[in-house]
């Protein structure tokens, strides 16, 4: 028999699962963007057009992750109507994925520049300092 106490516990537990899922998706996206930036900088410095192409291909995946996470946030807001810290968490995640997607776009621009320089046969000598930017 379902009583009010069991229902509340179940709903709250399911809400916690949803919050943890969206948080873990954000962390996965962040890790992928971090790898994309590192690979883009490496491709630029090492004149590695193959690695630069891989960075460009990952951009579509990052864009899709941004859309999916944003949809998850909207769904949680609509269904659960979170308050206080849960609401702040959802809004923070929603804003963070936008920033991560933009960082991914910038990594893609670096990769495009690396490919262009490889095609033109230019040496990446002046780009060694860029590695420090990527490390931050």
Short mmCIF file of C-alpha atoms in Angstrom, two decimals:
data_model
loop_
_atom_site.label_atom_id
_atom_site.label_comp_id
_atom_site.label_asym_id
_atom_site.label_seq_id
_atom_site.Cartn_x
_atom_site.Cartn_y
_atom_site.Cartn_z
CA UNK A 1 0.00 0.00 0.00
CA UNK A 2 1.32 3.45 -0.95
CA UNK A 3 1.15 6.01 1.79
CA UNK A 4 2.11 9.67 1.72
CA UNK A 5 5.41 9.05 3.52
CA UNK A 6 6.60 6.45 0.95
CA UNK A 7 5.52 8.65 -1.95
CA UNK A 8 7.44 11.66 -0.65
CA UNK A 9 10.53 9.57 -0.09
CA UNK A 10 10.31 8.09 -3.60
CA UNK A 11 9.81 11.48 -5.27
CA UNK A 12 12.67 13.03 -3.32
CA UNK A 13 14.95 10.10 -4.10
CA UNK A 14 14.09 10.31 -7.80
CA UNK A 15 14.77 14.04 -7.73
CA UNK A 16 18.19 13.38 -6.21
CA UNK A 17 18.90 10.88 -8.98
CA UNK A 18 17.92 13.45 -11.61
CA UNK A 19 20.16 16.09 -10.02
CA UNK A 20 23.08 13.67 -9.87
CA UNK A 21 22.57 12.68 -13.52
CA UNK A 22 22.60 16.26 -14.78
CA UNK A 23 25.62 17.04 -12.60
CA UNK A 24 27.53 14.03 -13.94
CA UNK A 25 26.64 14.99 -17.52
CA UNK A 26 28.06 18.47 -16.85
CA UNK A 27 31.28 16.96 -15.50
CA UNK A 28 31.57 14.67 -18.53
CA UNK A 29 31.10 17.63 -20.85
CA UNK A 30 33.70 19.60 -18.91
CA UNK A 31 36.20 16.78 -19.24
CA UNK A 32 35.60 16.52 -22.97
CA UNK A 33 36.01 20.28 -23.44
CA UNK A 34 39.22 20.21 -21.40
CA UNK A 35 40.57 17.45 -23.64
CA UNK A 36 39.47 19.38 -26.72
CA UNK A 37 41.37 22.51 -25.61
CA UNK A 38 44.50 20.52 -24.76
CA UNK A 39 44.38 18.67 -28.09
CA UNK A 40 43.80 21.90 -30.03
CA UNK A 41 46.81 23.57 -28.44
CA UNK A 42 48.94 20.47 -29.00
CA UNK A 43 47.83 20.29 -32.64
CA UNK A 44 48.77 23.94 -33.12
CA UNK A 45 52.20 23.64 -31.51
CA UNK A 46 53.08 20.27 -33.06
CA UNK A 47 51.55 21.10 -36.46
CA UNK A 48 49.41 17.96 -36.20
CA UNK A 49 46.54 18.34 -38.67
CA UNK A 50 45.15 14.89 -37.79
CA UNK A 51 44.75 15.82 -34.14
CA UNK A 52 43.29 19.18 -35.16
CA UNK A 53 40.70 17.38 -37.29
CA UNK A 54 39.74 15.21 -34.30
CA UNK A 55 39.19 18.37 -32.26
CA UNK A 56 36.87 19.74 -34.94
CA UNK A 57 34.89 16.48 -35.03
CA UNK A 58 34.36 16.54 -31.25
CA UNK A 59 32.69 19.97 -31.54
CA UNK A 60 29.42 18.45 -32.76
CA UNK A 61 29.39 16.09 -29.78
CA UNK A 62 29.94 18.98 -27.37
CA UNK A 63 27.16 20.99 -29.02
CA UNK A 64 24.80 18.02 -28.62
CA UNK A 65 25.80 17.58 -24.98
CA UNK A 66 25.02 21.26 -24.35
CA UNK A 67 21.55 20.86 -25.85
CA UNK A 68 20.86 17.64 -23.91
CA UNK A 69 21.97 19.05 -20.56
CA UNK A 70 19.97 22.23 -21.13
CA UNK A 71 16.89 20.10 -21.89
CA UNK A 72 17.48 18.10 -18.70
CA UNK A 73 17.64 21.33 -16.70
CA UNK A 74 14.41 22.64 -18.22
CA UNK A 75 12.70 19.31 -17.58
CA UNK A 76 13.79 19.32 -13.92
CA UNK A 77 12.65 22.93 -13.48
CA UNK A 78 9.25 22.17 -15.01
CA UNK A 79 8.60 18.89 -13.20
CA UNK A 80 10.20 19.44 -9.82
CA UNK A 81 9.99 23.20 -9.31
CA UNK A 82 13.14 23.16 -7.17
CA UNK A 83 13.77 25.74 -4.47
CA UNK A 84 16.80 27.25 -2.77
CA UNK A 85 20.06 25.34 -3.29
CA UNK A 86 18.56 22.91 -5.81
CA UNK A 87 17.33 25.81 -7.94
CA UNK A 88 20.73 27.49 -7.76
CA UNK A 89 22.40 24.23 -8.79
CA UNK A 90 20.17 23.80 -11.84
CA UNK A 91 20.63 27.43 -12.93
CA UNK A 92 24.40 27.18 -12.43
CA UNK A 93 24.57 24.02 -14.51
CA UNK A 94 22.48 25.63 -17.24
CA UNK A 95 24.83 28.62 -17.39
CA UNK A 96 27.97 26.49 -17.15
CA UNK A 97 27.10 24.37 -20.18
CA UNK A 98 26.79 27.52 -22.27
CA UNK A 99 30.29 28.58 -21.21
CA UNK A 100 31.70 25.11 -21.85
CA UNK A 101 30.16 25.06 -25.32
CA UNK A 102 31.75 28.43 -26.09
CA UNK A 103 35.13 27.19 -24.88
CA UNK A 104 34.70 24.20 -27.19
CA UNK A 105 34.00 26.59 -30.06
CA UNK A 106 37.23 28.45 -29.30
CA UNK A 107 39.16 25.17 -29.26
CA UNK A 108 37.68 24.40 -32.67
CA UNK A 109 38.90 27.77 -33.95
CA UNK A 110 42.41 26.95 -32.72
CA UNK A 111 42.18 23.58 -34.48
CA UNK A 112 41.08 25.26 -37.72
CA UNK A 113 44.07 27.61 -37.47
CA UNK A 114 46.37 24.62 -36.90
CA UNK A 115 45.03 22.91 -40.03
CA UNK A 116 45.44 26.10 -42.05
CA UNK A 117 49.03 26.53 -40.87
CA UNK A 118 49.81 22.90 -41.70
CA UNK A 119 48.40 23.33 -45.20
CA UNK A 120 50.44 26.48 -45.72
CA UNK A 121 53.55 24.75 -44.40
CA UNK A 122 54.19 27.34 -41.72
CA UNK A 123 56.26 26.36 -38.70
CA UNK A 124 54.53 26.74 -35.33
CA UNK A 125 57.57 28.39 -33.72
CA UNK A 126 55.73 31.44 -32.44
CA UNK A 127 52.93 29.40 -30.90
CA UNK A 128 54.84 27.65 -28.11
CA UNK A 129 53.62 30.25 -25.61
CA UNK A 130 50.05 29.20 -26.39
CA UNK A 131 50.62 26.00 -24.40
CA UNK A 132 50.59 28.09 -21.20
CA UNK A 133 47.18 29.49 -22.10
CA UNK A 134 45.82 25.98 -22.63
CA UNK A 135 47.18 24.84 -19.27
CA UNK A 136 45.19 27.44 -17.36
#
